CSV table of C-alpha atoms and ligand atoms in Angstrom, one decimal:
chain,number,residue,atom,x,y,z
A,622,MET,CA,-0.1,0.0,0.0
A,623,LYS,CA,1.4,3.5,-1.0
A,624,ILE,CA,1.1,5.9,1.8
A,625,GLU,CA,0.4,9.3,0.9
A,626,ARG,CA,1.6,12.1,3.0
A,627,PRO,CA,-1.0,14.1,5.4
A,628,ARG,CA,-3.2,16.4,4.1
A,629,GLY,CA,-1.9,20.3,4.0
A,630,THR,CA,1.7,19.0,4.0
A,631,ARG,CA,4.3,19.0,1.4
A,632,ASP,CA,7.8,17.4,0.5
A,633,PHE,CA,10.2,19.1,-0.9
A,634,LEU,CA,12.7,18.0,-3.6
A,635,PRO,CA,16.0,19.3,-4.1
A,636,ASP,CA,15.6,22.1,-7.0
A,637,GLU,CA,12.9,23.5,-4.4
A,638,MET,CA,15.1,23.4,-1.3
A,639,GLU,CA,18.0,25.0,-3.1
A,640,LYS,CA,15.7,27.7,-3.7
A,641,ARG,CA,14.3,27.7,-0.1
A,642,ARG,CA,17.7,27.6,1.2
A,643,THR,CA,18.7,30.9,-0.8
A,644,ILE,CA,15.7,32.5,0.2
A,645,GLU,CA,16.4,31.8,3.7
A,646,LYS,CA,20.1,33.0,3.6
A,647,ILE,CA,19.2,36.1,2.6
A,648,MET,CA,16.5,36.7,5.0
A,649,ARG,CA,19.0,35.7,8.0
A,650,ARG,CA,21.7,38.2,6.4
A,651,ILE,CA,19.7,41.1,6.5
A,652,ALA,CA,18.2,40.6,10.0
A,653,GLU,CA,21.7,39.7,11.3
A,654,SER,CA,22.7,42.9,9.8
A,655,TYR,CA,20.2,44.8,12.1
A,656,GLY,CA,21.8,43.1,15.3
A,657,TYR,CA,19.0,40.3,15.3
A,658,ARG,CA,20.3,36.8,16.5
A,659,GLU,CA,18.5,33.4,15.8
A,660,ILE,CA,16.6,31.7,18.5
A,661,LEU,CA,14.7,28.6,18.5
A,662,THR,CA,12.1,27.4,20.8
A,663,PRO,CA,10.3,23.9,20.7
A,664,THR,CA,8.2,22.6,18.1
A,665,PHE,CA,5.1,21.9,20.5
A,666,GLU,CA,4.4,23.8,23.9
A,667,HIS,CA,1.6,24.2,26.3
A,668,LEU,CA,-1.8,24.5,24.9
A,669,GLU,CA,-2.3,27.5,27.5
A,670,LEU,CA,0.2,29.5,26.1
A,671,PHE,CA,-1.5,30.0,22.5
A,672,THR,CA,-5.1,29.8,24.3
A,673,ILE,CA,-4.1,32.7,27.3
A,674,LYS,CA,-5.2,35.3,24.9
A,675,SER,CA,-6.8,34.5,22.1
A,676,GLY,CA,-9.4,32.1,23.9
A,677,GLU,CA,-10.0,28.7,23.7
A,678,GLY,CA,-11.7,29.1,20.0
A,679,ILE,CA,-8.0,29.1,19.1
A,680,ILE,CA,-8.4,25.1,19.7
A,681,GLU,CA,-10.1,24.6,16.1
A,682,GLU,CA,-7.6,25.9,14.3
A,683,ILE,CA,-4.3,24.4,16.0
A,684,TYR,CA,-2.9,20.8,16.4
A,685,ALA,CA,-3.8,20.2,20.3
A,686,PHE,CA,-3.4,16.8,21.5
A,687,LYS,CA,-2.7,15.2,25.1
A,688,ASP,CA,0.5,13.2,25.7
A,689,LYS,CA,1.0,10.5,27.3
A,690,GLY,CA,0.9,12.0,30.5
A,691,GLY,CA,-2.1,13.9,30.0
A,692,ARG,CA,-1.0,16.9,29.4
A,693,ASP,CA,-2.5,19.6,27.1
A,694,LEU,CA,-0.3,20.2,24.4
A,695,ALA,CA,-0.2,22.0,21.0
A,696,LEU,CA,2.0,22.3,17.7
A,697,ARG,CA,3.2,26.0,17.4
A,698,PRO,CA,0.8,28.0,15.2
A,699,GLU,CA,3.1,30.6,15.4
A,700,LEU,CA,6.0,32.1,17.1
A,701,THR,CA,5.6,35.3,19.0
A,702,ALA,CA,3.7,33.8,21.9
A,703,PRO,CA,6.8,31.0,22.3
A,704,VAL,CA,9.4,33.6,22.1
A,705,ILE,CA,7.9,36.1,24.6
A,706,ARG,CA,7.6,32.8,26.9
A,707,MET,CA,11.4,32.3,26.4
A,708,PHE,CA,12.3,35.9,27.1
A,709,VAL,CA,10.1,35.7,30.2
A,710,ASN,CA,11.7,32.3,31.5
A,711,GLU,CA,15.1,32.9,30.3
A,712,CYS,CA,16.3,36.4,29.2
A,713,VAL,CA,14.8,39.1,31.5
A,714,GLY,CA,18.6,40.0,32.8
A,715,MET,CA,19.5,40.8,29.4
A,716,PRO,CA,20.3,44.3,28.4
A,717,LYS,CA,17.4,45.7,26.1
A,718,PRO,CA,16.3,46.1,23.9
A,719,LEU,CA,16.6,42.3,22.7
A,720,ARG,CA,16.2,41.4,18.7
A,721,PHE,CA,16.0,38.2,18.0
A,722,TYR,CA,14.9,36.0,14.7
A,723,TYR,CA,13.6,33.0,14.0
A,724,PHE,CA,13.0,30.8,11.0
A,725,ALA,CA,10.9,27.9,11.6
A,726,ASN,CA,7.8,25.4,11.0
A,727,CYS,CA,4.3,26.5,12.2
A,728,PHE,CA,1.4,24.2,12.2
A,729,ARG,CA,-2.5,25.1,11.5
A,730,TYR,CA,-5.5,23.0,11.1
A,731,GLU,CA,-6.7,25.2,8.1
A,732,ARG,CA,-8.4,24.3,4.8
A,733,PRO,CA,-5.5,23.6,2.7
A,734,GLN,CA,-5.2,25.5,-0.7
A,735,LYS,CA,-2.8,27.3,-2.9
A,736,GLY,CA,-0.6,29.3,-0.2
A,737,ARG,CA,-2.4,27.8,2.6
A,738,TYR,CA,-1.0,24.3,4.3
A,739,ARG,CA,-1.1,22.8,7.6
A,740,GLU,CA,2.8,23.0,8.1
A,741,PHE,CA,4.4,26.1,6.8
A,742,TRP,CA,7.0,27.7,7.4
A,743,GLN,CA,7.7,31.8,9.0
A,744,PHE,CA,10.4,33.9,9.0
A,745,GLY,CA,10.2,36.4,11.6
A,746,VAL,CA,11.8,39.0,14.4
A,747,GLU,CA,11.0,40.5,17.6
A,748,LEU,CA,12.2,43.6,19.0
A,749,ILE,CA,11.8,43.2,22.9
A,750,GLY,CA,11.7,46.1,25.2
A,751,SER,CA,10.6,49.5,23.5
A,752,SER,CA,7.5,50.8,23.2
A,753,SER,CA,8.8,54.0,20.9
A,754,PRO,CA,7.9,54.5,17.5
A,755,LEU,CA,11.4,54.1,16.5
A,756,ALA,CA,11.3,50.6,17.3
A,757,ASP,CA,8.0,50.1,15.0
A,758,ALA,CA,10.1,51.9,12.4
A,759,GLU,CA,13.1,49.2,12.4
A,760,VAL,CA,10.9,46.4,12.5
A,761,VAL,CA,8.8,47.8,9.6
A,762,SER,CA,12.0,48.9,7.6
A,763,LEU,CA,13.3,45.5,8.4
A,764,ALA,CA,10.6,43.5,6.9
A,765,TYR,CA,10.5,46.1,3.9
A,766,ARG,CA,14.0,45.4,3.2
A,767,ILE,CA,14.0,41.7,3.1
A,768,MET,CA,11.0,41.7,0.5
A,769,ASP,CA,12.6,44.5,-1.7
A,770,GLU,CA,16.1,42.8,-1.8
A,771,LEU,CA,14.1,39.7,-2.4
A,772,LYS,CA,12.7,41.8,-5.8
A,773,ILE,CA,9.1,40.8,-4.0
A,774,LYS,CA,6.4,43.5,-5.5
A,775,PHE,CA,4.3,44.1,-2.8
A,776,ASP,CA,2.1,46.6,-1.2
A,777,LEU,CA,3.0,47.4,2.5
A,778,HIS,CA,0.2,49.0,4.5
A,779,VAL,CA,1.1,50.5,7.9
A,780,GLY,CA,-1.9,50.8,10.6
A,781,HIS,CA,-2.6,51.1,14.3
A,782,VAL,CA,-5.1,48.7,16.3
A,783,GLY,CA,-5.4,51.6,18.8
A,784,LEU,CA,-7.5,53.6,17.0
A,785,LEU,CA,-10.2,50.9,16.3
A,786,ARG,CA,-9.9,49.9,20.0
A,787,HIS,CA,-10.7,53.4,21.1
A,788,LEU,CA,-13.6,53.4,19.2
A,789,LEU,CA,-14.9,50.2,20.8
A,790,ARG,CA,-13.3,50.6,24.2
A,791,ASP,CA,-17.0,50.7,25.8
A,792,LEU,CA,-17.9,47.5,24.1
A,793,ASP,CA,-17.8,44.1,25.9
A,794,GLU,CA,-14.1,42.6,25.6
A,795,ASN,CA,-15.6,39.5,23.4
A,796,VAL,CA,-17.4,41.6,21.6
A,797,ALA,CA,-14.7,43.9,20.4
A,798,SER,CA,-12.7,41.1,19.7
A,799,LYS,CA,-15.3,39.5,17.4
A,800,ILE,CA,-15.4,42.8,15.3
A,801,MET,CA,-11.6,43.1,15.2
A,802,ARG,CA,-11.8,39.4,13.6
A,803,LEU,CA,-14.3,40.6,11.0
A,804,ILE,CA,-12.9,43.5,10.0
A,805,ASP,CA,-9.5,41.3,9.5
A,806,LYS,CA,-11.5,38.9,7.4
A,807,LYS,CA,-12.9,41.9,5.4
A,808,ASP,CA,-16.1,40.3,6.0
A,809,VAL,CA,-18.4,43.4,5.6
A,810,GLU,CA,-21.5,41.7,5.3
A,811,GLY,CA,-20.6,39.7,8.3
A,812,LEU,CA,-19.7,42.9,10.1
A,813,GLU,CA,-23.0,44.6,9.3
A,814,LYS,CA,-24.9,41.7,10.5
A,815,TYR,CA,-23.1,41.5,13.9
A,816,LEU,CA,-23.4,45.1,14.7
A,817,ASP,CA,-26.8,45.1,13.9
A,818,GLU,CA,-27.1,41.9,16.3
A,819,VAL,CA,-25.2,43.6,19.4
A,820,GLY,CA,-27.2,46.8,18.6
A,821,VAL,CA,-24.5,49.5,18.3
A,822,SER,CA,-25.4,53.0,18.0
A,823,SER,CA,-25.4,54.4,14.4
A,824,ASP,CA,-22.6,56.9,15.1
A,825,LEU,CA,-20.5,54.1,16.4
A,826,ARG,CA,-21.4,51.9,13.4
A,827,ASP,CA,-20.5,55.3,11.0
A,828,SER,CA,-17.2,55.6,12.8
A,829,ILE,CA,-15.9,52.3,12.4
A,830,PHE,CA,-17.0,51.9,8.6
A,831,SER,CA,-15.3,55.3,8.0
A,832,LEU,CA,-12.0,54.1,9.8
A,833,VAL,CA,-11.4,51.1,8.2
A,834,GLU,CA,-12.0,52.6,4.7
A,835,LEU,CA,-8.9,55.4,5.7
A,836,VAL,CA,-6.1,54.0,3.2
A,837,GLY,CA,-3.9,56.5,1.6
A,838,ASP,CA,-1.0,58.5,2.4
A,839,ARG,CA,-0.1,60.4,5.3
A,840,ASP,CA,-3.3,63.0,4.4
A,841,VAL,CA,-5.4,60.1,5.9
A,842,ILE,CA,-4.2,61.1,9.6
A,843,GLY,CA,-6.4,64.1,9.0
A,844,SER,CA,-9.3,62.3,8.3
A,845,ALA,CA,-8.8,60.1,11.1
A,846,LYS,CA,-8.5,62.9,13.6
A,847,GLU,CA,-11.9,64.0,12.5
A,848,ILE,CA,-13.4,60.4,13.4
A,849,ILE,CA,-11.3,60.1,16.4
A,850,PRO,CA,-10.8,63.5,18.2
A,851,ASP,CA,-8.9,62.3,21.0
A,852,PHE,CA,-6.7,60.0,20.1
A,853,ASP,CA,-2.9,60.7,20.0
A,854,PHE,CA,-1.7,60.4,16.6
A,855,GLY,CA,2.1,61.5,17.6
A,856,HIS,CA,3.4,57.8,17.7
A,857,ILE,CA,1.9,57.4,13.8
A,858,GLU,CA,3.5,60.6,12.5
A,859,LYS,CA,6.9,59.8,14.3
A,860,LEU,CA,6.7,56.5,12.7
A,861,CYS,CA,5.9,57.8,9.4
A,862,ASP,CA,8.5,60.6,9.4
A,863,VAL,CA,11.1,57.9,10.1
A,864,LEU,CA,9.5,55.6,7.1
A,865,ASP,CA,9.7,58.5,5.1
A,866,ALA,CA,13.2,59.5,5.5
A,867,LEU,CA,14.1,56.0,4.5
A,868,ASP,CA,12.0,56.3,1.8
A,869,VAL,CA,9.9,53.1,2.6
A,870,LYS,CA,7.2,53.1,0.6
A,871,TYR,CA,3.8,52.3,2.4
A,872,LYS,CA,0.1,53.3,2.6
A,873,LEU,CA,-1.6,54.1,6.1
A,874,ASP,CA,-4.4,51.4,6.5
A,875,PHE,CA,-6.4,52.2,9.5
A,876,GLY,CA,-8.7,49.1,8.9
A,877,ILE,CA,-5.9,46.7,9.6
A,878,ALA,CA,-7.3,44.9,12.8
A,879,ARG,CA,-5.0,41.6,12.3
A,880,GLY,CA,-6.5,38.2,13.6
A,881,LEU,CA,-4.3,37.5,16.8
A,882,ASP,CA,-5.8,39.6,19.9
A,883,TYR,CA,-2.3,40.9,21.4
A,884,TYR,CA,-1.6,43.7,19.1
A,885,THR,CA,-1.8,46.7,20.9
A,886,GLY,CA,-0.3,49.8,18.8
A,887,VAL,CA,1.4,50.0,15.1
A,888,VAL,CA,0.4,47.1,13.0
A,889,PHE,CA,1.3,46.3,9.5
A,890,GLU,CA,0.7,43.9,6.6
A,891,ALA,CA,2.2,43.4,3.0
A,892,TYR,CA,0.2,41.9,0.2
A,893,ALA,CA,2.4,40.2,-3.0
A,894,LYS,CA,0.8,42.1,-6.1
A,895,GLU,CA,0.9,39.3,-8.2
A,896,GLY,CA,1.4,35.2,-8.4
A,897,LEU,CA,-0.4,34.5,-4.9
A,898,GLY,CA,-4.1,34.9,-5.8
A,899,ALA,CA,-6.5,35.3,-2.9
A,900,GLN,CA,-3.6,34.1,-0.2
A,901,ASN,CA,-1.6,37.3,-1.0
A,902,GLN,CA,-0.7,38.5,2.7
A,903,ILE,CA,3.2,37.9,2.9
A,904,CYS,CA,3.7,39.4,5.6
A,905,GLY,CA,2.0,40.5,9.1
A,906,GLY,CA,3.2,41.9,12.4
A,907,GLY,CA,3.0,44.9,14.7
A,908,SER,CA,3.8,46.1,18.3
A,909,TYR,CA,2.1,43.9,21.2
A,910,ARG,CA,2.4,43.1,25.1
A,911,LEU,CA,2.1,39.8,26.2
A,912,ALA,CA,5.2,39.1,28.6
A,913,HIS,CA,3.0,40.0,31.7
A,914,LEU,CA,0.2,37.4,30.6
A,915,PHE,CA,3.3,34.7,31.0
A,916,GLY,CA,4.2,35.7,34.6
A,917,GLY,CA,7.2,38.4,33.2
A,918,GLU,CA,6.6,42.0,33.8
A,919,ASP,CA,4.7,43.9,31.6
A,920,THR,CA,7.2,44.4,28.5
A,921,PRO,CA,6.4,46.2,24.8
A,922,ALA,CA,7.8,44.2,22.0
A,923,THR,CA,7.6,44.7,18.3
A,924,GLY,CA,7.7,42.1,15.7
A,925,PHE,CA,6.5,40.6,12.3
A,926,ALA,CA,6.4,37.3,10.5
A,927,LEU,CA,7.3,36.3,6.8
A,928,GLY,CA,5.0,33.5,5.1
A,929,PHE,CA,8.0,31.8,3.5
A,930,ASP,CA,6.0,29.5,1.6
A,931,ARG,CA,4.2,32.3,-0.3
A,932,ILE,CA,7.5,34.3,-0.6
A,933,ALA,CA,9.3,31.2,-1.9
A,934,GLU,CA,6.3,30.8,-4.3
A,935,ILE,CA,6.6,34.1,-5.9
A,936,CYS,CA,10.2,35.3,-5.6
A,937,GLU,CA,12.9,34.3,-8.1
A,938,VAL,CA,16.3,34.0,-6.7
A,939,GLU,CA,19.5,33.5,-8.8
A,940,LEU,CA,20.8,30.0,-7.4
A,941,GLU,CA,24.6,29.7,-6.4
A,942,ARG,CA,25.8,27.4,-8.5
A,943,LYS,CA,29.2,25.2,-7.9
A,944,LYS,CA,30.7,23.4,-10.7
A,945,LYS,CA,29.6,19.9,-10.7
A,946,VAL,CA,32.2,17.3,-11.7
A,947,VAL,CA,31.8,13.5,-12.3
A,948,VAL,CA,34.9,11.4,-11.6
A,949,VAL,CA,34.5,8.2,-13.9
A,950,SER,CA,36.8,5.5,-13.0
A,951,PHE,CA,37.9,2.1,-14.7
A,952,ARG,CA,37.3,-1.1,-13.1
A,953,GLY,CA,40.0,-1.5,-10.4
A,954,LEU,CA,40.7,2.5,-10.1
A,955,GLU,CA,37.8,3.1,-8.0
A,956,GLY,CA,39.9,3.8,-4.8
A,957,GLU,CA,42.2,6.3,-6.6
A,958,ALA,CA,39.0,8.0,-8.3
A,959,PHE,CA,37.8,8.5,-4.6
A,960,LYS,CA,40.8,9.8,-3.6
A,961,ILE,CA,41.1,12.4,-6.4
A,962,ALA,CA,37.3,13.4,-6.0
A,963,ASN,CA,38.6,14.4,-2.7
A,964,THR,CA,41.0,16.4,-3.5
A,965,LEU,CA,38.3,18.5,-5.6
A,966,ARG,CA,35.5,18.9,-3.3
A,967,ASP,CA,36.9,22.1,-1.7
A,968,LYS,CA,35.9,24.0,-5.0
A,969,ALA,CA,33.4,21.8,-6.5
A,970,VAL,CA,30.1,19.4,-6.1
A,971,VAL,CA,31.9,16.0,-7.1
A,972,VAL,CA,30.1,12.7,-7.3
A,973,THR,CA,31.8,9.2,-8.1
A,974,ASP,CA,30.3,5.9,-9.6
A,975,VAL,CA,28.7,3.8,-6.9
A,976,MET,CA,26.9,1.3,-9.4
A,977,GLU,CA,30.1,-0.1,-10.9
A,978,ARG,CA,28.8,0.7,-14.2
A,979,ASN,CA,31.1,0.7,-17.4
A,980,ILE,CA,33.1,4.1,-18.6
A,981,LYS,CA,30.0,4.8,-21.2
A,982,LYS,CA,27.6,4.3,-18.8
A,983,GLN,CA,28.9,6.7,-16.1
A,984,LEU,CA,29.5,9.0,-18.8
A,985,SER,CA,26.1,8.8,-19.8
A,986,TYR,CA,24.8,9.4,-16.0
A,987,ALA,CA,27.2,12.2,-16.0
A,988,ASN,CA,25.5,13.8,-18.9
A,989,ASP,CA,22.1,13.3,-17.2
A,990,ILE,CA,22.8,15.1,-14.1
A,991,ASN,CA,24.1,18.2,-16.0
A,992,ALA,CA,27.7,17.8,-14.8
A,993,ASP,CA,30.1,20.5,-16.3
A,994,LEU,CA,33.0,18.4,-16.5
A,995,ALA,CA,33.9,14.4,-16.4
A,996,VAL,CA,37.5,13.4,-14.9
A,997,ILE,CA,38.4,10.2,-16.5
A,998,VAL,CA,40.6,8.1,-14.0
A,999,GLY,CA,42.4,5.4,-16.3
A,1000,GLU,CA,45.5,3.4,-16.1
A,1001,ARG,CA,48.0,4.9,-18.8
A,1002,GLU,CA,47.2,8.4,-17.6
A,1003,LEU,CA,47.7,7.9,-14.2
A,1004,LYS,CA,51.0,6.3,-14.5
A,1005,GLU,CA,52.2,9.9,-16.0
A,1006,GLY,CA,50.4,11.5,-12.9
A,1007,LYS,CA,47.8,12.4,-15.2
A,1008,VAL,CA,43.9,12.2,-16.0
A,1009,ALA,CA,41.4,12.6,-18.7
A,1010,VAL,CA,39.3,16.1,-18.4
A,1011,LYS,CA,36.3,16.1,-20.6
A,1012,ASP,CA,34.2,19.1,-20.9
A,1013,LEU,CA,30.7,18.3,-21.1
A,1014,ARG,CA,29.5,21.1,-22.5
A,1015,SER,CA,31.7,21.4,-25.7
A,1016,GLY,CA,32.8,17.6,-25.6
A,1017,GLU,CA,36.4,18.7,-25.4
A,1018,GLN,CA,38.8,16.0,-24.0
A,1019,LYS,CA,42.5,16.5,-23.0
A,1020,ALA,CA,44.9,15.4,-20.4
A,1021,VAL,CA,46.1,17.1,-17.5
A,1022,SER,CA,48.1,16.7,-14.3
A,1023,LEU,CA,46.3,16.7,-10.7
A,1024,ASN,CA,47.8,20.0,-10.0
A,1025,GLU,CA,46.5,21.4,-13.5
A,1026,LEU,CA,42.9,19.8,-12.7
A,1027,LEU,CA,42.5,21.9,-10.0
A,1028,ASP,CA,43.1,25.0,-11.6
A,1029,LEU,CA,40.6,23.8,-14.0
A,1030,ILE,CA,37.7,23.8,-11.5
B,1366,LIG,P1,-4.0,34.9,6.7
B,1366,LIG,O1,-5.1,35.9,6.8
B,1366,LIG,O2,-3.6,34.7,5.1
B,1366,LIG,O3,-4.5,33.5,7.2
B,1366,LIG,P2,-2.9,35.1,9.2
B,1366,LIG,O4,-3.1,36.2,9.6
B,1366,LIG,O5,-3.2,34.1,9.6
B,1366,LIG,O6,-2.7,35.1,7.7
B,1366,LIG,P3,0.0,35.4,10.7
B,1366,LIG,O7,-0.7,34.6,11.7
B,1366,LIG,O8,0.0,36.9,10.5
B,1366,LIG,O9,-1.2,34.7,9.3
B,1366,LIG,O10,1.0,34.8,10.0
B,1366,LIG,C1,2.1,35.5,9.3
B,1366,LIG,C2,2.5,35.2,7.8
B,1366,LIG,O11,2.4,33.9,7.6
B,1366,LIG,C3,1.3,35.5,6.9
B,1366,LIG,O12,1.0,36.6,6.1
B,1366,LIG,C4,1.0,34.0,5.9
B,1366,LIG,O13,1.9,34.8,4.6
B,1366,LIG,C5,1.8,33.0,6.5
B,1366,LIG,N1,0.8,32.2,6.8
B,1366,LIG,C6,-0.2,32.1,7.6
B,1366,LIG,N2,-0.8,31.3,7.8
B,1366,LIG,C7,-0.4,30.1,6.8
B,1366,LIG,C8,-0.6,29.1,6.2
B,1366,LIG,N3,-1.6,28.1,6.7
B,1366,LIG,N4,-0.1,28.4,5.1
B,1366,LIG,C9,1.0,29.5,4.5
B,1366,LIG,N5,1.5,30.5,5.1
B,1366,LIG,C10,0.8,30.9,6.1
B,1367,LIG,MG1,-5.0,32.7,9.0
C-alpha cells in the first residue's frame, strides 16, 4: 500500500530546497545585519500559551493533543507567543532591547489551498523592550528591506489597532474582539450583521466603517483625526517621519485589525501584487504586549512574521551554482578515483560512480545529471600522474596533471 503524506503538508525536492535555502540565507543575512540573533523554541508548547490571549476558540485552528502524561500540548501555530515565553523564562536579565529572529515551521489546522498549508514556515523577528515609534520603524523597515531585496512586488500597509480599540473601548471585550476579527477578514456583510445583532449606535457604526475605509498616504491622518479627535496621533506621525526618511513605500491603512488579539499599537501587513491569488498576504506584524500574561513584567515588543512559503512561491532568486564534476573510473581504479574526487571537493560538487557501471554508462549518467566536467581516471594517464578531463558542454577532452586539474575547476 502506498502511503500518502498528510493533507496540507508538502515534500520538498532538491531544486525547491535549494531555492528555499537561498531565500532563507538572504533573510538571515539582512536580519543579522540589523543586530538580530537567531533563537529557536520547541516545536510544541503547553496549549495554554496559545489560548491565554486568544481564547479556547483558537483550539479549532491548531494541532492540540494530550501527551501520554495527560498534558495539554499544541504544535506551535506561530512563534511570537513562544518567543515571549522564552524571553520571560530565560532572558529578563539581558540588556534591552533584545533583537531575536527565527526561521521555523508552524502548524495550523486550516483548509489547505494554494498558499495555505497545515505545515508552513515563518521567518520572523521580535524586538523586545521598546514601545517607541523608532522600534516600530526599525521592524517595519527591516521587513520592507527583506521583501525589497528579494525583488518581490508588494504593497505595504501600516496602521494602528489603537484607533479601532479606542472606538470599541466601551463594548464588551468579546464583542470588540469579534468585531476586530470580522474587520481582519474584510467580511463587511458579516460585520454589518454582527453590529446589528449587538445593537451598536449608528454613530459608532459610522465611525467604524469610515475608519476601516481610510487607506492612503499621510493625509488620511487628518481624516482619522476627524473621526477620533481625542486619539494621540504623535506615535504614528513619528513612525511616518522615519519611514519617509528611509524612503520606505507604504500606505496608511486604519482598517488593519490583525487576526490575533495581542496587538496593541502599530500593525502592518504586506500583500504580494502578483502570483498568489487570494492568499496574497506575505507578511504580518505589529507591536504588542504579551510578557505579563506569561508571568513576566509588562514589556512592549514589536515583530513581524513573513510567510516563507508564499514568498518562496513568487520570488525568483539566482541560485549559487557550483561546478559539478563526475569522476569516472575504470574498474580497479575506484580507490584512486575516490581519492582524486576528495581533492576537488573544496572547489566543486564531485560525485563518483557507486553503481559499478562501465565507462560509457558513467559518462552518460554525468550528462543526465547536468555535470560540467567528467574526470576520467585511467591506467595509462595515471602512470604519468595525469587524468583525462572532458568538458561535457563542448565535448572537448584533454589530459592534464592533477595540479592542473585543480586550476581547471
Ligand atoms: P491569513 O490571513 O492568510 O490566514 P494570518 O493573519 O493568519 O494570515 P499570520 O498569523 O500573521 O497570518 O502569519 C504571518 C504570515 O504567515 C502570513 O502573512 C502568511 O503569509 C503566512 N501564513 C499564515 N498562515 C499560513 C498557512 N496556513 N500556510 C502558509 N502560510 C501561512
Ligand atoms: Mg490565518
